[in-house]
Amino acid sequence: AQRVTQPEKLLSVFKGAPVELKCNYSYSGSPELFWYVQYSRQRLQLLLRHISRESIKGFTADLNKGETSFHLKKPFAQEEDSAMYYCALTNYGGSQGNLIFGKGTKLSVKP
Amino acid sequence: KAGVTQTPRYLIKTRGQQVTLSCSPISGHRSVSWYQQTPGQGLQFLFEYFSETQRNKGNFPGRFSGRQFSNSRSEMNVSTLELGDSALYLCASSAGLAGGRANEQFFGPGTRLTVL
């Protein structure tokens, strides 16, 4: 079965602390992995994708095919990082129009 | 560029009725995808349309259907509404080309459907 699992519904950290949002996947083909973010009262938007290997707003994510994981990390959390984070996947090289989403993790960064 | 727009934003229907939701993609985008978001199941893929053809389909019953027009605008229809169809319905648009950064999905604000 093709599935994305985000084990934490809620993650609460203090400002300046490291943060790691976990994502594990099950996929029969070659996947492309993404992290989407939804800030309060805003639309769902792409944060980063594994093939770009870039850091966005201080966040990074590395695809570990052996552990089938794509955890999102940031060394020093900021209050503005508070949001809902969704891990998603699709077939590599495809249209990206048929994303499989995890159920999301709500990140709360306390002052 | 104007973002993805969805109409209506809120809708209340009763069981057994049908409903049509509309999505206008970003200008130049040819792909429109639809997702259902519920507290229990999260975000689930419904279908994707590209150049007026359904390109991908999720695991939803036939009561859920869609179409895309020549200007890339898309509609989704749900017939014989059930209580469980209450959800936020999101659409997303992209260039729709195979692979690459050009396929970044841009999401609309959603239509909140309540079935009584």
Coordinates of C-alpha atoms in Angstrom, one line a residue:
Chain A
A1 CA 0.0 0.0 0.0
Q2 CA 1.2 3.5 -0.7
R3 CA 1.1 5.5 2.5
V4 CA 2.7 8.4 4.3
T5 CA 2.9 8.3 8.0
Q6 CA 3.4 11.3 10.3
P7 CA 3.5 9.8 13.8
E8 CA 3.1 13.0 15.7
K9 CA -0.1 15.0 15.6
L10 CA 1.3 17.7 17.7
L11 CA 4.9 18.8 18.4
S12 CA 5.5 21.5 20.9
V13 CA 9.0 23.1 21.3
F14 CA 10.5 26.3 22.7
K15 CA 11.9 29.0 20.5
G16 CA 15.6 28.3 19.7
A17 CA 15.2 24.6 20.3
P18 CA 15.9 22.1 17.5
V19 CA 12.9 20.6 15.8
E20 CA 12.4 17.4 13.8
L21 CA 9.1 16.4 12.2
K22 CA 9.0 12.8 11.3
C23 CA 7.7 11.3 8.1
N24 CA 7.9 7.7 7.0
Y25 CA 6.5 6.3 3.7
S26 CA 5.6 3.1 2.0
Y27 CA 5.7 3.2 -1.8
S28 CA 6.1 0.5 -4.4
G29 CA 7.7 2.7 -7.1
S30 CA 10.3 5.4 -7.1
P31 CA 9.0 8.3 -4.9
E32 CA 9.4 12.0 -4.9
L33 CA 8.9 13.5 -1.4
F34 CA 7.7 16.9 -0.4
W35 CA 6.9 18.9 2.7
Y36 CA 3.9 21.2 2.6
V37 CA 3.1 23.8 5.2
Q38 CA -0.1 25.6 6.1
Y39 CA 0.3 28.7 8.3
S40 CA -2.8 30.0 10.2
R41 CA -5.4 31.4 7.8
Q42 CA -3.2 30.8 4.8
R43 CA -3.3 28.3 2.0
L44 CA -1.4 25.0 1.8
Q45 CA 2.0 25.7 0.1
L46 CA 5.1 23.8 -0.8
L47 CA 7.9 24.1 1.6
L48 CA 10.5 21.9 0.1
R49 CA 11.1 18.8 -2.1
H50 CA 13.7 16.2 -1.7
I51 CA 15.2 16.5 -5.2
S52 CA 16.0 20.2 -4.7
R53 CA 18.3 19.4 -1.7
E54 CA 17.8 23.0 -0.5
S55 CA 17.2 24.7 2.8
I56 CA 14.0 26.8 3.0
K57 CA 13.4 29.0 6.0
G58 CA 16.2 27.1 7.7
F59 CA 14.4 23.8 7.2
T60 CA 16.1 20.8 5.5
A61 CA 14.9 17.2 4.8
D62 CA 16.9 14.3 3.6
L63 CA 15.4 11.3 1.9
N64 CA 16.6 8.0 3.5
K65 CA 15.5 5.3 1.2
G66 CA 16.8 2.6 3.5
E67 CA 14.6 3.7 6.4
T68 CA 11.9 5.0 4.0
S69 CA 11.9 8.3 5.9
F70 CA 11.9 12.0 5.0
H71 CA 12.2 13.9 8.3
L72 CA 12.0 17.7 8.4
K73 CA 14.6 19.4 10.6
K74 CA 15.5 22.8 11.7
P75 CA 18.3 23.5 14.2
F76 CA 16.7 26.6 15.9
A77 CA 12.9 26.9 15.8
Q78 CA 11.2 30.3 15.5
E79 CA 7.8 31.3 16.6
E80 CA 6.8 32.0 13.0
D81 CA 7.4 28.3 12.3
S82 CA 4.2 27.5 14.1
A83 CA 2.0 25.8 11.5
M84 CA 0.6 22.6 10.2
Y85 CA 3.1 20.5 8.3
Y86 CA 2.3 17.8 5.8
C87 CA 4.6 15.3 4.3
A88 CA 3.6 14.1 0.8
L89 CA 4.8 11.9 -2.0
T90 CA 4.1 11.1 -5.6
N91 CA 5.8 9.0 -8.3
Y92 CA 9.2 10.4 -9.3
G93 CA 9.1 12.4 -12.5
G94 CA 5.4 12.5 -12.6
S95 CA 3.0 15.4 -12.8
Q96 CA 2.8 15.9 -9.0
G97 CA -0.9 16.3 -9.4
N98 CA -1.7 13.1 -7.4
L99 CA -0.1 13.6 -4.1
I100 CA -0.4 11.2 -1.2
F101 CA -0.4 13.2 2.0
G102 CA 0.3 12.3 5.6
K103 CA -2.2 13.4 8.2
G104 CA 0.0 16.3 9.3
T105 CA 1.9 17.5 12.3
K106 CA 1.0 20.7 14.1
L107 CA 4.1 22.4 15.2
S108 CA 3.8 24.9 18.1
V109 CA 6.8 27.0 18.9
K110 CA 6.5 28.6 22.3
P111 CA 8.3 31.9 23.2
Chain B
K1 CA -0.6 36.5 -11.0
A2 CA -3.9 35.8 -9.3
G3 CA -3.9 32.7 -7.2
V4 CA -6.2 29.6 -7.5
T5 CA -9.8 30.6 -6.7
Q6 CA -12.6 28.3 -5.6
T7 CA -16.3 29.0 -5.5
P8 CA -18.3 28.9 -3.5
R9 CA -16.3 29.1 -0.3
Y10 CA -19.0 27.6 1.9
L11 CA -21.9 25.3 1.0
I12 CA -24.6 23.6 3.0
K13 CA -26.6 20.8 1.5
T14 CA -28.8 18.0 2.7
R15 CA -28.4 14.2 2.2
G16 CA -29.4 13.0 -1.2
Q17 CA -28.7 16.3 -3.0
Q18 CA -25.9 16.9 -5.5
V19 CA -23.4 19.7 -5.5
T20 CA -21.0 21.3 -8.0
L21 CA -17.8 23.0 -6.9
S22 CA -15.7 25.2 -9.1
C23 CA -12.0 25.8 -9.4
S24 CA -10.2 28.4 -11.5
P25 CA -6.4 27.7 -11.8
I26 CA -3.6 30.1 -12.1
S27 CA -3.4 31.6 -15.6
G28 CA -1.3 29.3 -17.8
H29 CA -1.7 26.3 -15.6
R30 CA -3.2 23.2 -17.4
S31 CA -3.4 20.8 -14.5
V32 CA -6.1 20.9 -11.8
S33 CA -6.2 18.4 -9.0
W34 CA -8.9 18.0 -6.3
Y35 CA -8.5 16.8 -2.7
Q36 CA -10.8 16.1 0.1
Q37 CA -9.7 17.1 3.6
T38 CA -11.5 15.7 6.7
P39 CA -10.3 15.5 10.3
G40 CA -10.4 11.7 10.3
Q41 CA -8.8 10.9 6.9
G42 CA -6.7 14.0 6.3
L43 CA -6.0 15.1 2.7
Q44 CA -7.0 12.5 0.1
F45 CA -6.5 12.8 -3.6
L46 CA -9.7 12.7 -5.7
F47 CA -8.6 13.3 -9.3
E48 CA -6.4 15.3 -11.6
Y49 CA -7.3 16.8 -14.9
F50 CA -4.9 17.9 -17.6
S51 CA -6.0 19.5 -20.9
E52 CA -9.7 18.5 -20.3
T53 CA -8.8 14.8 -19.7
Q54 CA -8.7 13.0 -16.4
R55 CA -5.1 11.9 -15.9
N56 CA -5.2 10.4 -12.4
K57 CA -7.9 9.2 -10.2
G58 CA -8.0 8.4 -6.5
N59 CA -10.0 5.8 -4.6
F60 CA -13.4 7.5 -4.3
P61 CA -16.8 6.2 -5.4
G62 CA -18.3 7.1 -8.7
R63 CA -20.6 9.7 -7.0
F64 CA -17.5 11.9 -7.2
S65 CA -16.8 13.2 -10.7
G66 CA -15.1 16.1 -12.3
R67 CA -14.4 17.8 -15.6
Q68 CA -12.2 20.4 -17.0
F69 CA -13.0 23.0 -19.6
S70 CA -10.9 24.3 -22.4
N71 CA -9.9 27.4 -20.3
S72 CA -8.5 24.9 -17.7
R73 CA -11.2 25.8 -15.2
S74 CA -12.5 22.7 -13.4
E75 CA -15.6 21.5 -11.7
M76 CA -16.2 18.6 -9.4
N77 CA -19.6 17.1 -8.7
V78 CA -20.8 15.0 -5.9
S79 CA -24.1 13.3 -6.4
T80 CA -26.4 11.7 -3.8
L81 CA -24.6 13.4 -0.9
E82 CA -23.9 11.5 2.3
L83 CA -23.2 12.9 5.7
G84 CA -19.6 11.6 5.3
D85 CA -19.0 13.9 2.4
S86 CA -18.8 16.9 4.7
A87 CA -15.3 18.1 4.2
L88 CA -13.0 20.8 2.9
Y89 CA -12.5 20.4 -0.8
L90 CA -9.2 21.8 -2.1
C91 CA -8.1 22.2 -5.6
A92 CA -4.6 22.7 -6.8
S93 CA -3.2 23.8 -10.1
S94 CA 0.2 23.5 -11.8
A95 CA 1.8 23.6 -15.2
G96 CA 1.1 19.9 -15.4
L97 CA 4.2 18.9 -17.3
A98 CA 5.9 15.6 -16.4
G99 CA 8.5 16.1 -13.7
G100 CA 10.4 19.2 -12.6
R101 CA 10.0 22.3 -10.5
A102 CA 7.3 23.6 -13.0
N103 CA 4.9 21.2 -11.5
E104 CA 4.7 22.8 -8.1
Q105 CA 1.2 22.6 -6.9
F106 CA -0.6 25.8 -5.9
F107 CA -3.6 25.3 -3.7
G108 CA -6.8 27.2 -3.5
P109 CA -8.5 28.3 -0.2
G110 CA -11.0 25.4 -0.4
T111 CA -14.8 25.0 -0.4
R112 CA -16.2 24.0 3.0
L113 CA -19.1 21.6 2.3
T114 CA -21.5 20.7 5.1
V115 CA -24.0 17.9 4.5
L116 CA -27.0 17.9 6.9

